[in-house]
């Protein structure tokens, strides 16, 4: 049922420290700590064995995932004080500028999802406006799932559900078309970054409003210090983490 006035206002913490600097040069993210992916995927091909006709083992899949995440991390850039003072902006766009890292991303997410959910696949992948649209559809195809966009307010035609939210550097509204998810469908929400978790929380609320069964969330990058995952009540999986001491160095 359409309820354009429905809204939520999650209580979140925000990054409000101001470095006082106005420059926006990219800086290296080579210090991103690497997660230790523990994978257990038995039915997928891998460049570390299965692609040669051998079954993927947990070890071979872990090795592949570790290698993929290293290349992805090296592709990230950071811009201090963008879009506002005190924000260290994580730029994921270089991943997509290079077909090798783009391919690595989709493969890493696929492996990550399969190991995280024990081979259980979603019916629907929901991607968040706008950077979740860059890889959500590709991941959905890999998982043989549908893709549904959560968009910023005013972009989707027809009946919609609406949720307000706060994010690391602002406030906004998300919308989902009211017929986009059927009751009981298994839904995976994907986005590039979890910072405060406000955006993801709002998207999860919309999915649940439509009767979807929320399997969890997958992000490329987590800004650990903002503890966004604490806001979410479904499993959270991230490929990379960052910014443990970001602002002290900006
Ligand atoms: O965890 P949070 O504090 O909510 O922040 C994370 C969100 O912020 C960014 O989106 P943004 O709204 O800047 O939009 P864009 O993808 O259109 O650039 C990012 O892509 C996430 O969606
Ligand atoms: N620091 C950050 N960099 C890029 N995208 C973000 N979304 C929220 N916080 C962000």
PDB file of C-alpha atoms and ligand atoms in Angstrom:
ATOM      1  CA  UNK A   1       0.000   0.000   0.000  1.00  0.00           C
ATOM      2  CA  UNK A   2       1.295   3.412  -0.889  1.00  0.00           C
ATOM      3  CA  UNK A   3       2.265   5.610   1.951  1.00  0.00           C
ATOM      4  CA  UNK A   4       4.180   8.584   0.622  1.00  0.00           C
ATOM      5  CA  UNK A   5       4.254  10.127   4.037  1.00  0.00           C
ATOM      6  CA  UNK A   6       5.843   7.234   5.833  1.00  0.00           C
ATOM      7  CA  UNK A   7       9.250   8.153   7.156  1.00  0.00           C
ATOM      8  CA  UNK A   8      11.868   7.096   9.618  1.00  0.00           C
ATOM      9  CA  UNK A   9      14.518   9.114  11.321  1.00  0.00           C
ATOM     10  CA  UNK A  10      17.175   6.774  12.641  1.00  0.00           C
ATOM     11  CA  UNK A  11      19.275   8.144  15.420  1.00  0.00           C
ATOM     12  CA  UNK A  12      22.809   8.135  14.129  1.00  0.00           C
ATOM     13  CA  UNK A  13      26.170   9.534  14.922  1.00  0.00           C
ATOM     14  CA  UNK A  14      27.856  11.772  12.413  1.00  0.00           C
ATOM     15  CA  UNK A  15      31.418  12.614  11.510  1.00  0.00           C
ATOM     16  CA  UNK A  16      31.657  16.293  12.373  1.00  0.00           C
ATOM     17  CA  UNK A  17      35.325  16.864  12.906  1.00  0.00           C
ATOM     18  CA  UNK A  18      36.746  19.592  10.705  1.00  0.00           C
ATOM     19  CA  UNK A  19      40.340  19.354   9.681  1.00  0.00           C
ATOM     20  CA  UNK A  20      40.245  23.017   8.696  1.00  0.00           C
ATOM     21  CA  UNK A  21      41.768  22.184   5.351  1.00  0.00           C
ATOM     22  CA  UNK A  22      40.064  23.082   2.085  1.00  0.00           C
ATOM     23  CA  UNK A  23      42.212  21.134  -0.360  1.00  0.00           C
ATOM     24  CA  UNK A  24      40.789  18.095  -2.080  1.00  0.00           C
ATOM     25  CA  UNK A  25      43.739  16.159  -3.422  1.00  0.00           C
ATOM     26  CA  UNK A  26      43.459  12.414  -3.542  1.00  0.00           C
ATOM     27  CA  UNK A  27      45.578  10.506  -1.063  1.00  0.00           C
ATOM     28  CA  UNK A  28      46.599   6.914  -0.993  1.00  0.00           C
ATOM     29  CA  UNK A  29      44.547   4.314   0.760  1.00  0.00           C
ATOM     30  CA  UNK A  30      47.301   1.776   0.865  1.00  0.00           C
ATOM     31  CA  UNK A  31      46.981   1.673   4.626  1.00  0.00           C
ATOM     32  CA  UNK A  32      43.511   0.155   4.430  1.00  0.00           C
ATOM     33  CA  UNK A  33      43.669  -2.884   6.666  1.00  0.00           C
ATOM     34  CA  UNK A  34      42.712  -6.057   4.916  1.00  0.00           C
ATOM     35  CA  UNK A  35      39.880  -8.130   6.218  1.00  0.00           C
ATOM     36  CA  UNK A  36      40.630 -11.780   6.608  1.00  0.00           C
ATOM     37  CA  UNK A  37      37.969 -13.334   4.405  1.00  0.00           C
ATOM     38  CA  UNK A  38      37.039 -16.824   5.526  1.00  0.00           C
ATOM     39  CA  UNK A  39      35.255 -18.347   2.633  1.00  0.00           C
ATOM     40  CA  UNK A  40      33.543 -21.646   2.087  1.00  0.00           C
ATOM     41  CA  UNK A  41      32.109 -21.805  -1.368  1.00  0.00           C
ATOM     42  CA  UNK A  42      31.751 -25.193  -2.928  1.00  0.00           C
ATOM     43  CA  UNK A  43      29.932 -24.710  -6.193  1.00  0.00           C
ATOM     44  CA  UNK A  44      31.633 -21.839  -7.944  1.00  0.00           C
ATOM     45  CA  UNK A  45      34.442 -21.667 -10.419  1.00  0.00           C
ATOM     46  CA  UNK A  46      37.595 -19.943  -9.352  1.00  0.00           C
ATOM     47  CA  UNK A  47      40.806 -18.851 -10.969  1.00  0.00           C
ATOM     48  CA  UNK A  48      42.463 -20.719  -8.123  1.00  0.00           C
ATOM     49  CA  UNK A  49      41.305 -24.187  -9.072  1.00  0.00           C
ATOM     50  CA  UNK A  50      37.742 -24.568 -10.213  1.00  0.00           C
ATOM     51  CA  UNK A  51      38.314 -22.694 -13.458  1.00  0.00           C
ATOM     52  CA  UNK A  52      40.801 -25.451 -14.251  1.00  0.00           C
ATOM     53  CA  UNK A  53      38.083 -28.037 -13.711  1.00  0.00           C
ATOM     54  CA  UNK A  54      38.867 -28.659 -10.047  1.00  0.00           C
ATOM     55  CA  UNK A  55      36.223 -28.081  -7.363  1.00  0.00           C
ATOM     56  CA  UNK A  56      36.645 -24.862  -5.418  1.00  0.00           C
ATOM     57  CA  UNK A  57      37.767 -25.532  -1.882  1.00  0.00           C
ATOM     58  CA  UNK A  58      37.422 -23.171   1.031  1.00  0.00           C
ATOM     59  CA  UNK A  59      41.143 -22.547   0.831  1.00  0.00           C
ATOM     60  CA  UNK A  60      41.211 -21.832  -2.894  1.00  0.00           C
ATOM     61  CA  UNK A  61      38.244 -19.528  -2.605  1.00  0.00           C
ATOM     62  CA  UNK A  62      39.806 -17.722   0.335  1.00  0.00           C
ATOM     63  CA  UNK A  63      42.981 -17.249  -1.661  1.00  0.00           C
ATOM     64  CA  UNK A  64      41.069 -15.880  -4.621  1.00  0.00           C
ATOM     65  CA  UNK A  65      39.072 -13.504  -2.453  1.00  0.00           C
ATOM     66  CA  UNK A  66      42.180 -12.271  -0.661  1.00  0.00           C
ATOM     67  CA  UNK A  67      43.871 -11.558  -3.968  1.00  0.00           C
ATOM     68  CA  UNK A  68      40.827  -9.741  -5.322  1.00  0.00           C
ATOM     69  CA  UNK A  69      40.456  -7.525  -2.262  1.00  0.00           C
ATOM     70  CA  UNK A  70      44.111  -6.479  -2.431  1.00  0.00           C
ATOM     71  CA  UNK A  71      43.679  -5.203  -5.982  1.00  0.00           C
ATOM     72  CA  UNK A  72      40.419  -3.478  -5.082  1.00  0.00           C
ATOM     73  CA  UNK A  73      41.918  -1.696  -2.110  1.00  0.00           C
ATOM     74  CA  UNK A  74      44.774  -0.369  -4.183  1.00  0.00           C
ATOM     75  CA  UNK A  75      42.286   1.151  -6.636  1.00  0.00           C
ATOM     76  CA  UNK A  76      40.563   3.338  -4.024  1.00  0.00           C
ATOM     77  CA  UNK A  77      41.400   7.019  -3.558  1.00  0.00           C
ATOM     78  CA  UNK A  78      40.625   9.442  -0.749  1.00  0.00           C
ATOM     79  CA  UNK A  79      39.792  13.138  -0.980  1.00  0.00           C
ATOM     80  CA  UNK A  80      39.969  15.188   2.237  1.00  0.00           C
ATOM     81  CA  UNK A  81      37.215  17.723   2.907  1.00  0.00           C
ATOM     82  CA  UNK A  82      34.804  16.535   0.244  1.00  0.00           C
ATOM     83  CA  UNK A  83      31.891  17.188  -0.049  1.00  0.00           C
ATOM     84  CA  UNK A  84      32.263  19.245   3.130  1.00  0.00           C
ATOM     85  CA  UNK A  85      35.022  20.070   5.618  1.00  0.00           C
ATOM     86  CA  UNK A  86      36.007  17.189   7.859  1.00  0.00           C
ATOM     87  CA  UNK A  87      34.818  14.441   5.526  1.00  0.00           C
ATOM     88  CA  UNK A  88      37.437  12.122   4.094  1.00  0.00           C
ATOM     89  CA  UNK A  89      35.749  11.022   0.891  1.00  0.00           C
ATOM     90  CA  UNK A  90      36.369   7.501  -0.357  1.00  0.00           C
ATOM     91  CA  UNK A  91      36.377   7.488  -4.152  1.00  0.00           C
ATOM     92  CA  UNK A  92      35.454   4.091  -5.604  1.00  0.00           C
ATOM     93  CA  UNK A  93      35.223   5.277  -9.227  1.00  0.00           C
ATOM     94  CA  UNK A  94      38.729   4.095 -10.242  1.00  0.00           C
ATOM     95  CA  UNK A  95      37.530   0.519  -9.734  1.00  0.00           C
ATOM     96  CA  UNK A  96      35.119   0.986 -12.634  1.00  0.00           C
ATOM     97  CA  UNK A  97      37.576   2.835 -14.850  1.00  0.00           C
ATOM     98  CA  UNK A  98      39.646  -0.307 -15.202  1.00  0.00           C
ATOM     99  CA  UNK A  99      38.048  -3.483 -16.592  1.00  0.00           C
ATOM    100  CA  UNK A 100      40.359  -5.651 -14.502  1.00  0.00           C
ATOM    101  CA  UNK A 101      39.379  -4.133 -11.158  1.00  0.00           C
ATOM    102  CA  UNK A 102      35.758  -3.898 -12.303  1.00  0.00           C
ATOM    103  CA  UNK A 103      35.787  -7.639 -12.997  1.00  0.00           C
ATOM    104  CA  UNK A 104      37.554  -8.258  -9.686  1.00  0.00           C
ATOM    105  CA  UNK A 105      34.866  -6.355  -7.829  1.00  0.00           C
ATOM    106  CA  UNK A 106      31.972  -8.341  -9.239  1.00  0.00           C
ATOM    107  CA  UNK A 107      33.747 -11.632  -8.648  1.00  0.00           C
ATOM    108  CA  UNK A 108      34.709 -10.663  -5.091  1.00  0.00           C
ATOM    109  CA  UNK A 109      31.148  -9.661  -4.259  1.00  0.00           C
ATOM    110  CA  UNK A 110      29.808 -12.881  -5.748  1.00  0.00           C
ATOM    111  CA  UNK A 111      32.212 -14.976  -3.664  1.00  0.00           C
ATOM    112  CA  UNK A 112      31.500 -12.891  -0.616  1.00  0.00           C
ATOM    113  CA  UNK A 113      27.744 -13.346  -0.894  1.00  0.00           C
ATOM    114  CA  UNK A 114      27.966 -17.065  -1.534  1.00  0.00           C
ATOM    115  CA  UNK A 115      30.245 -17.707   1.415  1.00  0.00           C
ATOM    116  CA  UNK A 116      28.361 -15.359   3.725  1.00  0.00           C
ATOM    117  CA  UNK A 117      24.994 -16.942   3.121  1.00  0.00           C
ATOM    118  CA  UNK A 118      26.157 -20.521   2.745  1.00  0.00           C
ATOM    119  CA  UNK A 119      25.188 -20.701  -0.918  1.00  0.00           C
ATOM    120  CA  UNK A 120      21.701 -19.291  -0.334  1.00  0.00           C
ATOM    121  CA  UNK A 121      20.906 -16.716  -3.005  1.00  0.00           C
ATOM    122  CA  UNK A 122      18.612 -13.685  -2.889  1.00  0.00           C
ATOM    123  CA  UNK A 123      15.558 -13.308  -5.085  1.00  0.00           C
ATOM    124  CA  UNK A 124      16.192  -9.582  -5.329  1.00  0.00           C
ATOM    125  CA  UNK A 125      19.300  -7.435  -5.077  1.00  0.00           C
ATOM    126  CA  UNK A 126      18.415  -3.896  -3.994  1.00  0.00           C
ATOM    127  CA  UNK A 127      20.974  -1.229  -4.933  1.00  0.00           C
ATOM    128  CA  UNK A 128      21.069   2.220  -3.354  1.00  0.00           C
ATOM    129  CA  UNK A 129      21.081   5.442  -5.362  1.00  0.00           C
ATOM    130  CA  UNK A 130      23.500   6.122  -6.918  1.00  0.00           C
ATOM    131  CA  UNK A 131      26.718   4.216  -6.390  1.00  0.00           C
ATOM    132  CA  UNK A 132      24.870   1.015  -5.566  1.00  0.00           C
ATOM    133  CA  UNK A 133      23.678   1.112  -9.179  1.00  0.00           C
ATOM    134  CA  UNK A 134      27.236   0.743 -10.458  1.00  0.00           C
ATOM    135  CA  UNK A 135      27.543  -2.892  -9.455  1.00  0.00           C
ATOM    136  CA  UNK A 136      24.171  -4.024  -8.089  1.00  0.00           C
ATOM    137  CA  UNK A 137      22.777  -5.096 -11.477  1.00  0.00           C
ATOM    138  CA  UNK A 138      25.948  -6.998 -12.400  1.00  0.00           C
ATOM    139  CA  UNK A 139      25.943  -8.802  -9.065  1.00  0.00           C
ATOM    140  CA  UNK A 140      22.238  -9.588  -9.431  1.00  0.00           C
ATOM    141  CA  UNK A 141      22.888 -11.234 -12.798  1.00  0.00           C
ATOM    142  CA  UNK A 142      25.696 -13.341 -11.325  1.00  0.00           C
ATOM    143  CA  UNK A 143      23.324 -14.498  -8.582  1.00  0.00           C
ATOM    144  CA  UNK A 144      20.435 -15.018 -11.003  1.00  0.00           C
ATOM    145  CA  UNK A 145      18.432 -12.496  -8.979  1.00  0.00           C
ATOM    146  CA  UNK A 146      16.329  -9.499  -9.943  1.00  0.00           C
ATOM    147  CA  UNK A 147      17.606  -5.970  -9.421  1.00  0.00           C
ATOM    148  CA  UNK A 148      15.559  -3.231  -7.781  1.00  0.00           C
ATOM    149  CA  UNK A 149      16.743   0.360  -7.250  1.00  0.00           C
ATOM    150  CA  UNK A 150      16.161   2.422  -4.143  1.00  0.00           C
ATOM    151  CA  UNK A 151      16.153   5.974  -5.448  1.00  0.00           C
ATOM    152  CA  UNK A 152      16.341   9.447  -4.017  1.00  0.00           C
ATOM    153  CA  UNK A 153      12.904  11.059  -3.670  1.00  0.00           C
ATOM    154  CA  UNK A 154      11.037  12.148  -6.800  1.00  0.00           C
ATOM    155  CA  UNK A 155      12.769   9.878  -9.314  1.00  0.00           C
ATOM    156  CA  UNK A 156      10.473   6.832  -9.370  1.00  0.00           C
ATOM    157  CA  UNK A 157       7.047   6.864 -11.073  1.00  0.00           C
ATOM    158  CA  UNK A 158       3.883   5.337  -9.658  1.00  0.00           C
ATOM    159  CA  UNK A 159       3.109   4.428  -6.065  1.00  0.00           C
ATOM    160  CA  UNK A 160       6.153   4.522  -3.812  1.00  0.00           C
ATOM    161  CA  UNK A 161       7.193   4.038  -0.203  1.00  0.00           C
ATOM    162  CA  UNK A 162       9.341   6.760   1.334  1.00  0.00           C
ATOM    163  CA  UNK A 163      11.841   6.875   4.183  1.00  0.00           C
ATOM    164  CA  UNK A 164      13.857   9.817   5.447  1.00  0.00           C
ATOM    165  CA  UNK A 165      17.425   9.319   6.651  1.00  0.00           C
ATOM    166  CA  UNK A 166      20.614  11.002   7.771  1.00  0.00           C
ATOM    167  CA  UNK A 167      23.995  10.073   6.360  1.00  0.00           C
ATOM    168  CA  UNK A 168      27.572  11.068   7.111  1.00  0.00           C
ATOM    169  CA  UNK A 169      27.265  14.390   5.290  1.00  0.00           C
ATOM    170  CA  UNK A 170      23.587  15.255   4.976  1.00  0.00           C
ATOM    171  CA  UNK A 171      19.963  14.222   5.026  1.00  0.00           C
ATOM    172  CA  UNK A 172      17.749  12.857   2.267  1.00  0.00           C
ATOM    173  CA  UNK A 173      14.780  10.664   1.345  1.00  0.00           C
ATOM    174  CA  UNK A 174      14.802   7.220  -0.253  1.00  0.00           C
ATOM    175  CA  UNK A 175      11.966   5.675  -2.227  1.00  0.00           C
ATOM    176  CA  UNK A 176      11.085   2.194  -3.424  1.00  0.00           C
ATOM    177  CA  UNK A 177       8.307   1.422  -5.899  1.00  0.00           C
ATOM    178  CA  UNK A 178       5.475  -0.203  -3.986  1.00  0.00           C
ATOM    179  CA  UNK A 179       5.291  -3.250  -6.272  1.00  0.00           C
ATOM    180  CA  UNK A 180       9.043  -3.771  -6.522  1.00  0.00           C
ATOM    181  CA  UNK A 181       9.247  -6.514  -3.908  1.00  0.00           C
ATOM    182  CA  UNK A 182       6.761  -9.300  -3.263  1.00  0.00           C
ATOM    183  CA  UNK A 183       5.949 -10.556   0.215  1.00  0.00           C
ATOM    184  CA  UNK A 184       8.482 -13.133   1.337  1.00  0.00           C
ATOM    185  CA  UNK A 185      11.064 -12.486  -1.375  1.00  0.00           C
ATOM    186  CA  UNK A 186      14.634 -12.788  -0.113  1.00  0.00           C
ATOM    187  CA  UNK A 187      16.362  -9.432  -0.484  1.00  0.00           C
ATOM    188  CA  UNK A 188      20.015  -8.466  -0.365  1.00  0.00           C
ATOM    189  CA  UNK A 189      20.818  -4.744  -0.073  1.00  0.00           C
ATOM    190  CA  UNK A 190      24.059  -3.550  -1.662  1.00  0.00           C
ATOM    191  CA  UNK A 191      25.861  -0.228  -1.639  1.00  0.00           C
ATOM    192  CA  UNK A 192      29.384   1.028  -2.086  1.00  0.00           C
ATOM    193  CA  UNK A 193      30.000   2.375   1.419  1.00  0.00           C
ATOM    194  CA  UNK A 194      28.563   2.086   4.887  1.00  0.00           C
ATOM    195  CA  UNK A 195      29.446   5.141   6.947  1.00  0.00           C
ATOM    196  CA  UNK A 196      26.862   6.003   9.630  1.00  0.00           C
ATOM    197  CA  UNK A 197      24.506   3.329   8.299  1.00  0.00           C
ATOM    198  CA  UNK A 198      21.658   5.818   7.936  1.00  0.00           C
ATOM    199  CA  UNK A 199      21.163   5.175   4.218  1.00  0.00           C
ATOM    200  CA  UNK A 200      21.241   1.407   4.625  1.00  0.00           C
ATOM    201  CA  UNK A 201      18.872   1.494   7.574  1.00  0.00           C
ATOM    202  CA  UNK A 202      16.326   3.481   5.565  1.00  0.00           C
ATOM    203  CA  UNK A 203      16.595   1.087   2.639  1.00  0.00           C
ATOM    204  CA  UNK A 204      16.142  -1.906   4.940  1.00  0.00           C
ATOM    205  CA  UNK A 205      13.044  -0.324   6.426  1.00  0.00           C
ATOM    206  CA  UNK A 206      11.552   0.148   2.963  1.00  0.00           C
ATOM    207  CA  UNK A 207      12.233  -3.469   2.041  1.00  0.00           C
ATOM    208  CA  UNK A 208      10.556  -4.674   5.217  1.00  0.00           C
ATOM    209  CA  UNK A 209       7.599  -2.332   4.682  1.00  0.00           C
ATOM    210  CA  UNK A 210       6.966  -4.107   1.370  1.00  0.00           C
ATOM    211  CA  UNK A 211       7.128  -7.523   3.058  1.00  0.00           C
ATOM    212  CA  UNK A 212      10.572  -8.513   1.826  1.00  0.00           C
ATOM    213  CA  UNK A 213      12.709 -10.909   3.844  1.00  0.00           C
ATOM    214  CA  UNK A 214      15.958  -9.037   4.435  1.00  0.00           C
ATOM    215  CA  UNK A 215      18.894 -11.468   4.119  1.00  0.00           C
ATOM    216  CA  UNK A 216      21.475  -8.830   4.859  1.00  0.00           C
ATOM    217  CA  UNK A 217      23.666  -6.050   3.528  1.00  0.00           C
ATOM    218  CA  UNK A 218      26.816  -6.128   1.420  1.00  0.00           C
ATOM    219  CA  UNK A 219      29.150  -3.159   1.021  1.00  0.00           C
ATOM    220  CA  UNK A 220      32.450  -2.680  -0.739  1.00  0.00           C
ATOM    221  CA  UNK A 221      33.845  -0.493   2.023  1.00  0.00           C
ATOM    222  CA  UNK A 222      33.046   0.107   5.688  1.00  0.00           C
ATOM    223  CA  UNK A 223      34.121   3.185   7.629  1.00  0.00           C
ATOM    224  CA  UNK A 224      34.608   1.281  10.857  1.00  0.00           C
ATOM    225  CA  UNK A 225      34.926   4.254  13.170  1.00  0.00           C
ATOM    226  CA  UNK A 226      31.335   5.359  12.457  1.00  0.00           C
ATOM    227  CA  UNK A 227      29.977   1.975  13.588  1.00  0.00           C
ATOM    228  CA  UNK A 228      27.172   2.076  11.015  1.00  0.00           C
ATOM    229  CA  UNK A 229      26.649  -1.671  11.221  1.00  0.00           C
ATOM    230  CA  UNK A 230      25.379  -1.264  14.788  1.00  0.00           C
ATOM    231  CA  UNK A 231      22.308   0.456  13.364  1.00  0.00           C
ATOM    232  CA  UNK A 232      21.362  -2.488  11.171  1.00  0.00           C
ATOM    233  CA  UNK A 233      19.392  -5.522  12.293  1.00  0.00           C
ATOM    234  CA  UNK A 234      20.432  -7.912   9.524  1.00  0.00           C
ATOM    235  CA  UNK A 235      23.864  -9.410   8.789  1.00  0.00           C
ATOM    236  CA  UNK A 236      26.418  -6.958   7.381  1.00  0.00           C
ATOM    237  CA  UNK A 237      29.299  -8.023   5.112  1.00  0.00           C
ATOM    238  CA  UNK A 238      31.988  -5.742   3.737  1.00  0.00           C
ATOM    239  CA  UNK A 239      34.951  -6.401   1.464  1.00  0.00           C
ATOM    240  CA  UNK A 240      37.187  -3.646   2.846  1.00  0.00           C
ATOM    241  CA  UNK A 241      37.414  -1.406   5.883  1.00  0.00           C
ATOM    242  CA  UNK A 242      38.948   2.015   6.218  1.00  0.00           C
ATOM    243  CA  UNK A 243      39.543   5.252   8.085  1.00  0.00           C
ATOM    244  CA  UNK A 244      40.443   3.946  11.528  1.00  0.00           C
ATOM    245  CA  UNK A 245      42.430   7.121  12.013  1.00  0.00           C
ATOM    246  CA  UNK A 246      41.308   8.988   8.955  1.00  0.00           C
ATOM    247  CA  UNK A 247      40.615  12.389  10.379  1.00  0.00           C
ATOM    248  CA  UNK A 248      43.653  12.508  12.572  1.00  0.00           C
ATOM    249  CA  UNK A 249      45.744  12.270   9.426  1.00  0.00           C
ATOM    250  CA  UNK A 250      43.762  14.661   7.235  1.00  0.00           C
TER     251      UNK A 250
HETATM  252  O1  LIG B   1      26.206   5.218   5.852  1.00  0.00           O
HETATM  253  P1  LIG B   1      25.792   6.600   5.462  1.00  0.00           P
HETATM  254  O2  LIG B   1      26.280   7.642   6.417  1.00  0.00           O
HETATM  255  O3  LIG B   1      24.328   6.686   5.230  1.00  0.00           O
HETATM  256  O4  LIG B   1      26.521   6.958   4.097  1.00  0.00           O
HETATM  257  C1  LIG B   1      26.633   6.044   3.027  1.00  0.00           C
HETATM  258  C2  LIG B   1      25.938   6.543   1.803  1.00  0.00           C
HETATM  259  O5  LIG B   1      26.508   7.794   1.386  1.00  0.00           O
HETATM  260  C3  LIG B   1      26.856   7.713   0.007  1.00  0.00           C
HETATM  261  O6  LIG B   1      25.791   8.044  -0.824  1.00  0.00           O
HETATM  262  P2  LIG B   1      25.355   9.510  -1.253  1.00  0.00           P
HETATM  263  O7  LIG B   1      24.068   9.820  -0.589  1.00  0.00           O
HETATM  264  O8  LIG B   1      26.481  10.466  -1.060  1.00  0.00           O
HETATM  265  O9  LIG B   1      24.941   9.365  -2.735  1.00  0.00           O
HETATM  266  P3  LIG B   1      25.559   8.958  -4.133  1.00  0.00           P
HETATM  267  O10 LIG B   1      25.720   7.457  -4.098  1.00  0.00           O
HETATM  268  O11 LIG B   1      24.463   9.394  -4.998  1.00  0.00           O
HETATM  269  O12 LIG B   1      26.861   9.644  -4.350  1.00  0.00           O
HETATM  270  C4  LIG B   1      27.177   6.251  -0.188  1.00  0.00           C
HETATM  271  O13 LIG B   1      27.100   5.876  -1.547  1.00  0.00           O
HETATM  272  C5  LIG B   1      26.147   5.574   0.672  1.00  0.00           C
HETATM  273  O14 LIG B   1      24.916   5.400  -0.013  1.00  0.00           O
HETATM  274  N1  LIG B   2      33.447   9.280   3.626  1.00  0.00           N
HETATM  275  C1  LIG B   2      32.681   8.920   2.600  1.00  0.00           C
HETATM  276  N2  LIG B   2      33.232   8.752   1.363  1.00  0.00           N
HETATM  277  C2  LIG B   2      32.446   8.388   0.311  1.00  0.00           C
HETATM  278  N3  LIG B   2      31.140   8.179   0.407  1.00  0.00           N
HETATM  279  C3  LIG B   2      30.561   8.335   1.610  1.00  0.00           C
HETATM  280  N4  LIG B   2      29.275   8.203   2.000  1.00  0.00           N
HETATM  281  C4  LIG B   2      29.224   8.504   3.313  1.00  0.00           C
HETATM  282  N5  LIG B   2      30.436   8.819   3.794  1.00  0.00           N
HETATM  283  C5  LIG B   2      31.291   8.730   2.743  1.00  0.00           C
END
